[in-house]
């Protein structure tokens, strides 16, 4: 006889209107993908950092972002079995769990978050930006699907800034490689006027998002710029930048946050309206997706609000003034690719974090170091020390993973978060 | 600077011998027999291998310090996998391969820089930086090998201010007018950085001469690999490996002498006899290098290594750079072209054509190997992400394989010895070959 312990169903998470709207948009996108075999609409698999959504949309191609699929699988509790399957197929336990989750999902029927099958790629656009693993990931997918693949090599900002030569190299690849590959995959001609229209809409949405994220400078902050903001950046970093949907969503989000700001309200957390802002934090690194809600609650229950984060810059960085420029369509796409957060060198990342801590009057920096992502994680301990030295604010360090639940130890993480918050208290009290 | 055209090249192309081992580049590097006294090649194999092992374990860079004291030149380190050693040499800079400290150094402070799930190499390199072993280097190049080495370039900037930390991005597009142009520009930027640190101005004639010295180096290494493939009992990998690694801290002129001397000695080593070992290819060890004891363990376990990817800088470019068909406006173009079209297949290089694993299968066939040891460092993204594709290719080609992981400081080999021994036995007993 077996006994089963039934876990009580947690109460439904509280969500604000924009979050509901964002969820509807993403669901609609996955439904379009599921129907693609019937509608004949082409799709292009590509990656989030520095993505070329506007260019794909100019060809009426639907973007598919495997990182998004993986994190959605994790939030639906499917990543454990997908990863186990990939490891059974020979993928090492040492490597990126996004890749393994994606491979496992593919081998399990490629069923997306809405429960419908995702289409085979018509093109793999290997936008090689800010992450070495991307190259391996699409080599693996190319062997799985036998699909045409086009590489866009985006140089790393090793010298701390993008150069004209880097931009020209990216633009030349767009012209000579990427655009012809898209024309071939979709059967459509490149239409620069259409691209310009899309880019103009991108700039509008980017303006509103940047304003929303900047409201965290207020006390109390009306938003949580990490846990809450991953929902905010969803549309702009995935398949919607350049669409009227995105413009409308970010306008709605701005109005919603403006209203909270006017009323002096804090962010909406899974357990409802935050009532007291006790700690203001900056967070570096991606969140854990397998226990996302539990992870957020560890902070929310302590009155800790994240006022800025680097993960919300992973698709592209806007807080230094970048907006897509419709007058220079390919150059602006190149600059966007070059500027995404994981394409910045470590001293620049330190400068950004110091600026976040100081400008947002944060109490400290917390790093969530994920096992899967060397691009983020390698060097984070040096970053932590440098930011502590320059700001005089305490730093905390926790470890988890993106989508492998084996590497989320709730008790250990909670313990470390609490210790970090105690350290802040001690610092406030003038302790050593 | 006006680059010389090929036809006006002061150093004519072809037959790239530098002649006599003395530095012919005119770089003032102090290399060559007359300046170093290194012409006195060890008279016997044991002495030569002992010297090579000493150099291979020279993580304190005593040889580099001696070179600098002698020449007053500057030295620049590079991490795996590829660096333009020819360009550095032509500018009078000693290129120094920094591949960690293996199993010779206890890591104390380096562990405070890296989480447990990051490979061992960066913590060892940081330890070397912090304990002063790398003080003699005037800069470091961090090639685009993976995200860990990429970010190590930033850690270096944060930790060793004032020292050159150059991220050497290399193209993943292999067309001359795209990736080629980008690489050329990157190399010119590097040359500019080196010049501001005291290196001589890049001269295309000097570069052509340096290329020929490294072509000679590559040719000698190819000869050794060919001899090992044909007579693996004659060229033991546990000897060849330190002989290659010695070149990481030696001027190329001296390394060429060492390689030539080793080649002569093993060719005439009549006392060496064929062994009843399984012929294997080792794949996956291109970055963090295995400890020498691991290779000895594999040999004792019954494996003769007939091809590998150790110290890959010595074979990254697979043939001579200086060849008539390698055209371009100057020697820098030759180097760029060779990188684009004559680099070895590697997990750190985008596989734009064909299937992953095809090259490994080809290498197995070419070396008449009976099996493959997929031997990767723990947490090595490039090697481990490639592995499932390699395994599929090997399975499809019906080539036996086994896999295991190591770290540069692995000290326990019993399990690996048993695994390698069982693998070798299974090949001997049941292989169709």
Short mmCIF file of N, CA and C in Angstrom, two decimals, chain A residues 90-92 94-95 126 128 130-133 135-136 139-140 142-143 149 151 153 155-156 158 165 169 172-173 176-177 342 345-347 349-350 369-371 374-375 377-381 385 397 399, chain B residues 112-115 117-118 145-148 150-151 154-155 157-158 167 169-173 175 177-179 182 185 347-352 354-356 378-379 381-382 384-386 388-389 391 405:
data_model
loop_
_atom_site.label_atom_id
_atom_site.label_comp_id
_atom_site.label_asym_id
_atom_site.label_seq_id
_atom_site.Cartn_x
_atom_site.Cartn_y
_atom_site.Cartn_z
N UNK A 90 22.47 11.80 -22.37
CA UNK A 90 23.91 12.05 -22.41
C UNK A 90 24.33 13.46 -22.08
N UNK A 91 23.38 14.34 -21.77
CA UNK A 91 23.75 15.71 -21.42
C UNK A 91 24.26 15.75 -19.98
N UNK A 92 25.34 16.45 -19.79
CA UNK A 92 26.03 16.44 -18.50
C UNK A 92 25.24 17.18 -17.43
N UNK A 94 26.59 18.99 -15.44
CA UNK A 94 27.34 20.23 -15.19
C UNK A 94 26.86 21.41 -16.03
N UNK A 95 26.08 21.17 -17.05
CA UNK A 95 25.84 22.25 -18.02
C UNK A 95 24.48 22.93 -17.82
N UNK A 126 20.82 32.15 -34.77
CA UNK A 126 21.74 32.04 -33.63
C UNK A 126 22.33 33.42 -33.34
N UNK A 128 24.28 35.29 -31.37
CA UNK A 128 25.32 34.89 -30.42
C UNK A 128 25.75 36.12 -29.63
N UNK A 130 26.32 37.63 -25.82
CA UNK A 130 26.41 37.62 -24.36
C UNK A 130 26.36 36.26 -23.72
N UNK A 131 26.43 35.18 -24.48
CA UNK A 131 26.36 33.85 -23.87
C UNK A 131 26.97 32.82 -24.81
N UNK A 132 28.03 32.17 -24.32
CA UNK A 132 28.69 31.14 -25.14
C UNK A 132 27.76 29.96 -25.41
N UNK A 133 26.97 29.59 -24.40
CA UNK A 133 26.14 28.39 -24.51
C UNK A 133 25.17 28.46 -25.68
N UNK A 135 25.66 29.18 -28.64
CA UNK A 135 26.22 28.56 -29.84
C UNK A 135 26.02 27.04 -29.79
N UNK A 136 26.32 26.47 -28.63
CA UNK A 136 26.16 25.01 -28.49
C UNK A 136 24.68 24.62 -28.59
N UNK A 139 23.59 24.53 -32.08
CA UNK A 139 24.22 23.39 -32.77
C UNK A 139 23.45 22.11 -32.44
N UNK A 140 23.06 22.01 -31.17
CA UNK A 140 22.27 20.83 -30.76
C UNK A 140 20.92 20.83 -31.47
N UNK A 142 20.05 22.31 -34.20
CA UNK A 142 20.19 22.09 -35.65
C UNK A 142 20.30 20.59 -35.95
N UNK A 143 21.02 19.89 -35.08
CA UNK A 143 21.14 18.44 -35.31
C UNK A 143 19.82 17.73 -35.03
N UNK A 149 20.35 27.24 -40.29
CA UNK A 149 20.77 28.04 -39.14
C UNK A 149 21.60 29.21 -39.65
N UNK A 151 24.10 32.30 -38.24
CA UNK A 151 24.85 32.82 -37.09
C UNK A 151 24.96 34.34 -37.19
N UNK A 153 27.19 36.80 -35.14
CA UNK A 153 28.19 36.94 -34.09
C UNK A 153 28.23 38.39 -33.62
N UNK A 155 30.08 40.85 -31.15
CA UNK A 155 31.28 40.91 -30.31
C UNK A 155 30.97 41.33 -28.88
N UNK A 156 31.76 40.83 -27.98
CA UNK A 156 31.65 41.17 -26.55
C UNK A 156 32.33 42.53 -26.31
N UNK A 158 34.55 43.73 -24.59
CA UNK A 158 35.70 43.46 -23.73
C UNK A 158 36.45 44.70 -23.31
N UNK A 165 33.66 49.69 -35.21
CA UNK A 165 34.01 48.49 -35.97
C UNK A 165 33.11 47.31 -35.58
N UNK A 169 30.51 45.45 -38.09
CA UNK A 169 30.60 43.99 -38.28
C UNK A 169 29.21 43.35 -38.12
N UNK A 172 27.02 44.40 -41.08
CA UNK A 172 27.40 43.67 -42.30
C UNK A 172 26.85 42.24 -42.27
N UNK A 173 26.86 41.62 -41.10
CA UNK A 173 26.29 40.27 -41.00
C UNK A 173 24.78 40.30 -41.21
N UNK A 176 24.33 40.75 -44.98
CA UNK A 176 24.82 39.70 -45.87
C UNK A 176 24.34 38.30 -45.48
N UNK A 177 24.05 38.11 -44.20
CA UNK A 177 23.70 36.76 -43.75
C UNK A 177 22.25 36.66 -43.25
N UNK A 342 24.52 41.05 -20.45
CA UNK A 342 25.56 40.02 -20.36
C UNK A 342 26.64 40.21 -21.42
N UNK A 345 31.33 44.14 -20.08
CA UNK A 345 32.43 43.56 -19.30
C UNK A 345 32.21 43.80 -17.81
N UNK A 346 32.97 43.12 -17.00
CA UNK A 346 32.71 43.16 -15.55
C UNK A 346 32.86 44.54 -14.93
N UNK A 347 33.90 45.31 -15.30
CA UNK A 347 33.97 46.66 -14.71
C UNK A 347 32.73 47.50 -15.04
N UNK A 349 29.74 46.26 -15.56
CA UNK A 349 28.67 45.72 -14.72
C UNK A 349 28.78 46.28 -13.29
N UNK A 350 30.00 46.37 -12.79
CA UNK A 350 30.20 46.93 -11.45
C UNK A 350 29.73 48.39 -11.43
N UNK A 369 23.25 33.76 -7.58
CA UNK A 369 24.17 33.16 -8.52
C UNK A 369 23.60 31.83 -9.00
N UNK A 370 23.33 31.75 -10.29
CA UNK A 370 22.71 30.52 -10.79
C UNK A 370 23.76 29.62 -11.42
N UNK A 371 23.64 28.36 -11.08
CA UNK A 371 24.63 27.38 -11.54
C UNK A 371 24.69 27.30 -13.05
N UNK A 374 27.08 30.67 -16.66
CA UNK A 374 28.43 31.21 -16.43
C UNK A 374 28.53 32.65 -16.90
N UNK A 375 27.77 33.00 -17.91
CA UNK A 375 27.82 34.35 -18.43
C UNK A 375 27.50 35.36 -17.33
N UNK A 377 27.30 34.31 -13.94
CA UNK A 377 27.82 33.92 -12.63
C UNK A 377 29.34 33.99 -12.48
N UNK A 378 30.08 33.66 -13.53
CA UNK A 378 31.54 33.64 -13.40
C UNK A 378 32.03 35.06 -13.14
N UNK A 379 32.61 35.26 -12.00
CA UNK A 379 33.11 36.60 -11.66
C UNK A 379 32.22 37.36 -10.70
N UNK A 380 31.07 36.78 -10.34
CA UNK A 380 30.14 37.53 -9.48
C UNK A 380 30.72 37.80 -8.09
N UNK A 381 31.59 36.92 -7.62
CA UNK A 381 32.16 37.17 -6.28
C UNK A 381 33.09 38.38 -6.32
N UNK A 385 32.49 42.03 -4.23
CA UNK A 385 33.50 42.74 -3.43
C UNK A 385 33.68 44.18 -3.93
N UNK A 397 25.04 36.85 -0.91
CA UNK A 397 25.28 35.92 -2.01
C UNK A 397 24.48 34.65 -1.78
N UNK A 399 22.86 31.01 -3.83
CA UNK A 399 23.07 30.17 -5.02
C UNK A 399 21.83 29.34 -5.30
N UNK B 112 38.02 31.73 -3.46
CA UNK B 112 37.13 32.80 -3.00
C UNK B 112 36.57 33.61 -4.17
N UNK B 113 37.09 33.36 -5.35
CA UNK B 113 36.64 34.10 -6.53
C UNK B 113 35.60 33.33 -7.35
N UNK B 114 35.54 32.04 -7.14
CA UNK B 114 34.67 31.24 -8.02
C UNK B 114 33.82 30.26 -7.23
N UNK B 115 32.59 30.13 -7.67
CA UNK B 115 31.65 29.21 -7.07
C UNK B 115 32.07 27.77 -7.39
N UNK B 117 30.64 25.50 -8.85
CA UNK B 117 30.22 24.95 -10.13
C UNK B 117 30.93 25.60 -11.32
N UNK B 118 32.02 26.26 -11.05
CA UNK B 118 32.85 26.81 -12.13
C UNK B 118 34.10 25.92 -12.23
N UNK B 145 37.03 31.89 -25.55
CA UNK B 145 36.93 30.44 -25.44
C UNK B 145 35.59 30.03 -24.83
N UNK B 146 35.20 30.72 -23.78
CA UNK B 146 33.91 30.43 -23.13
C UNK B 146 33.58 31.61 -22.22
N UNK B 147 32.44 31.56 -21.57
CA UNK B 147 32.05 32.68 -20.72
C UNK B 147 32.94 32.82 -19.49
N UNK B 148 33.49 31.70 -19.02
CA UNK B 148 34.33 31.77 -17.82
C UNK B 148 35.62 32.53 -18.13
N UNK B 150 36.04 34.52 -20.67
CA UNK B 150 35.61 35.87 -21.02
C UNK B 150 35.50 36.73 -19.76
N UNK B 151 34.80 36.21 -18.76
CA UNK B 151 34.61 37.00 -17.55
C UNK B 151 35.87 37.09 -16.70
N UNK B 154 37.50 40.25 -17.11
CA UNK B 154 36.97 41.33 -16.27
C UNK B 154 37.45 41.24 -14.84
N UNK B 155 37.52 40.01 -14.33
CA UNK B 155 38.05 39.83 -12.97
C UNK B 155 39.49 40.34 -12.93
N UNK B 157 40.78 42.70 -14.76
CA UNK B 157 40.77 44.17 -14.75
C UNK B 157 40.47 44.70 -13.35
N UNK B 158 39.52 44.02 -12.67
CA UNK B 158 39.14 44.48 -11.34
C UNK B 158 40.24 44.23 -10.32
N UNK B 167 40.68 41.30 -23.94
CA UNK B 167 39.75 40.25 -24.36
C UNK B 167 39.90 40.06 -25.86
N UNK B 169 38.53 38.78 -28.78
CA UNK B 169 37.34 38.22 -29.43
C UNK B 169 37.75 37.69 -30.80
N UNK B 170 37.23 36.56 -31.14
CA UNK B 170 37.53 35.99 -32.46
C UNK B 170 36.22 35.74 -33.18
N UNK B 171 36.25 35.83 -34.49
CA UNK B 171 34.98 35.75 -35.23
C UNK B 171 34.39 34.35 -35.24
N UNK B 172 33.08 34.31 -35.25
CA UNK B 172 32.37 33.04 -35.48
C UNK B 172 31.74 33.07 -36.87
N UNK B 173 32.08 34.08 -37.62
CA UNK B 173 31.76 34.12 -39.05
C UNK B 173 33.10 33.97 -39.76
N UNK B 175 33.90 34.30 -43.13
CA UNK B 175 34.13 34.92 -44.43
C UNK B 175 35.15 36.05 -44.27
N UNK B 177 35.52 38.95 -45.72
CA UNK B 177 35.06 40.34 -45.64
C UNK B 177 34.20 40.61 -44.40
N UNK B 178 33.80 39.56 -43.69
CA UNK B 178 33.04 39.76 -42.45
C UNK B 178 33.93 39.40 -41.25
N UNK B 179 33.96 38.11 -40.91
CA UNK B 179 34.78 37.70 -39.77
C UNK B 179 36.25 38.04 -39.95
N UNK B 182 36.84 41.61 -39.16
CA UNK B 182 36.72 41.81 -37.70
C UNK B 182 37.99 41.33 -36.97
N UNK B 185 40.91 43.68 -37.57
CA UNK B 185 40.77 44.87 -36.75
C UNK B 185 41.14 44.59 -35.29
N UNK B 347 35.20 22.68 -30.13
CA UNK B 347 33.93 23.07 -29.51
C UNK B 347 33.78 24.56 -29.32
N UNK B 348 34.87 25.31 -29.35
CA UNK B 348 34.75 26.75 -29.14
C UNK B 348 34.59 27.50 -30.46
N UNK B 349 34.51 26.75 -31.54
CA UNK B 349 34.38 27.36 -32.87
C UNK B 349 33.06 26.89 -33.46
N UNK B 350 32.30 27.83 -33.96
CA UNK B 350 30.98 27.49 -34.49
C UNK B 350 31.09 26.49 -35.64
N UNK B 351 30.29 25.47 -35.54
CA UNK B 351 30.27 24.44 -36.59
C UNK B 351 29.26 24.90 -37.64
N UNK B 352 29.78 25.61 -38.64
CA UNK B 352 28.89 26.21 -39.63
C UNK B 352 28.44 25.21 -40.68
N UNK B 354 28.27 20.89 -41.98
CA UNK B 354 28.40 19.49 -41.60
C UNK B 354 27.78 19.22 -40.24
N UNK B 355 28.02 18.02 -39.75
CA UNK B 355 27.46 17.63 -38.46
C UNK B 355 28.55 17.60 -37.41
N UNK B 356 28.18 18.01 -36.21
CA UNK B 356 29.10 17.90 -35.09
C UNK B 356 29.48 16.44 -34.91
N UNK B 378 35.67 18.95 -15.54
CA UNK B 378 34.37 19.21 -14.92
C UNK B 378 33.94 20.64 -15.20
N UNK B 379 32.67 20.82 -15.45
CA UNK B 379 32.06 22.13 -15.66
C UNK B 379 32.61 22.87 -16.89
N UNK B 381 31.88 23.98 -20.19
CA UNK B 381 30.71 24.10 -21.07
C UNK B 381 30.99 23.68 -22.51
N UNK B 382 32.06 24.20 -23.13
CA UNK B 382 32.25 23.83 -24.54
C UNK B 382 32.38 22.32 -24.74
N UNK B 384 31.53 19.79 -22.63
CA UNK B 384 30.42 18.96 -22.16
C UNK B 384 29.14 19.18 -22.97
N UNK B 385 28.95 20.39 -23.48
CA UNK B 385 27.77 20.61 -24.33
C UNK B 385 27.93 19.92 -25.68
N UNK B 386 29.16 19.75 -26.10
CA UNK B 386 29.41 19.02 -27.36
C UNK B 386 29.22 17.52 -27.22
N UNK B 388 27.13 15.14 -26.12
CA UNK B 388 26.04 14.30 -26.65
C UNK B 388 26.09 14.17 -28.17
N UNK B 389 26.49 15.27 -28.83
CA UNK B 389 26.57 15.21 -30.30
C UNK B 389 27.73 14.33 -30.74
N UNK B 391 28.94 11.82 -29.03
CA UNK B 391 28.56 10.43 -28.72
C UNK B 391 27.63 9.87 -29.80
N UNK B 405 35.40 12.69 -16.36
CA UNK B 405 35.79 14.09 -16.18
C UNK B 405 36.99 14.18 -15.24
#
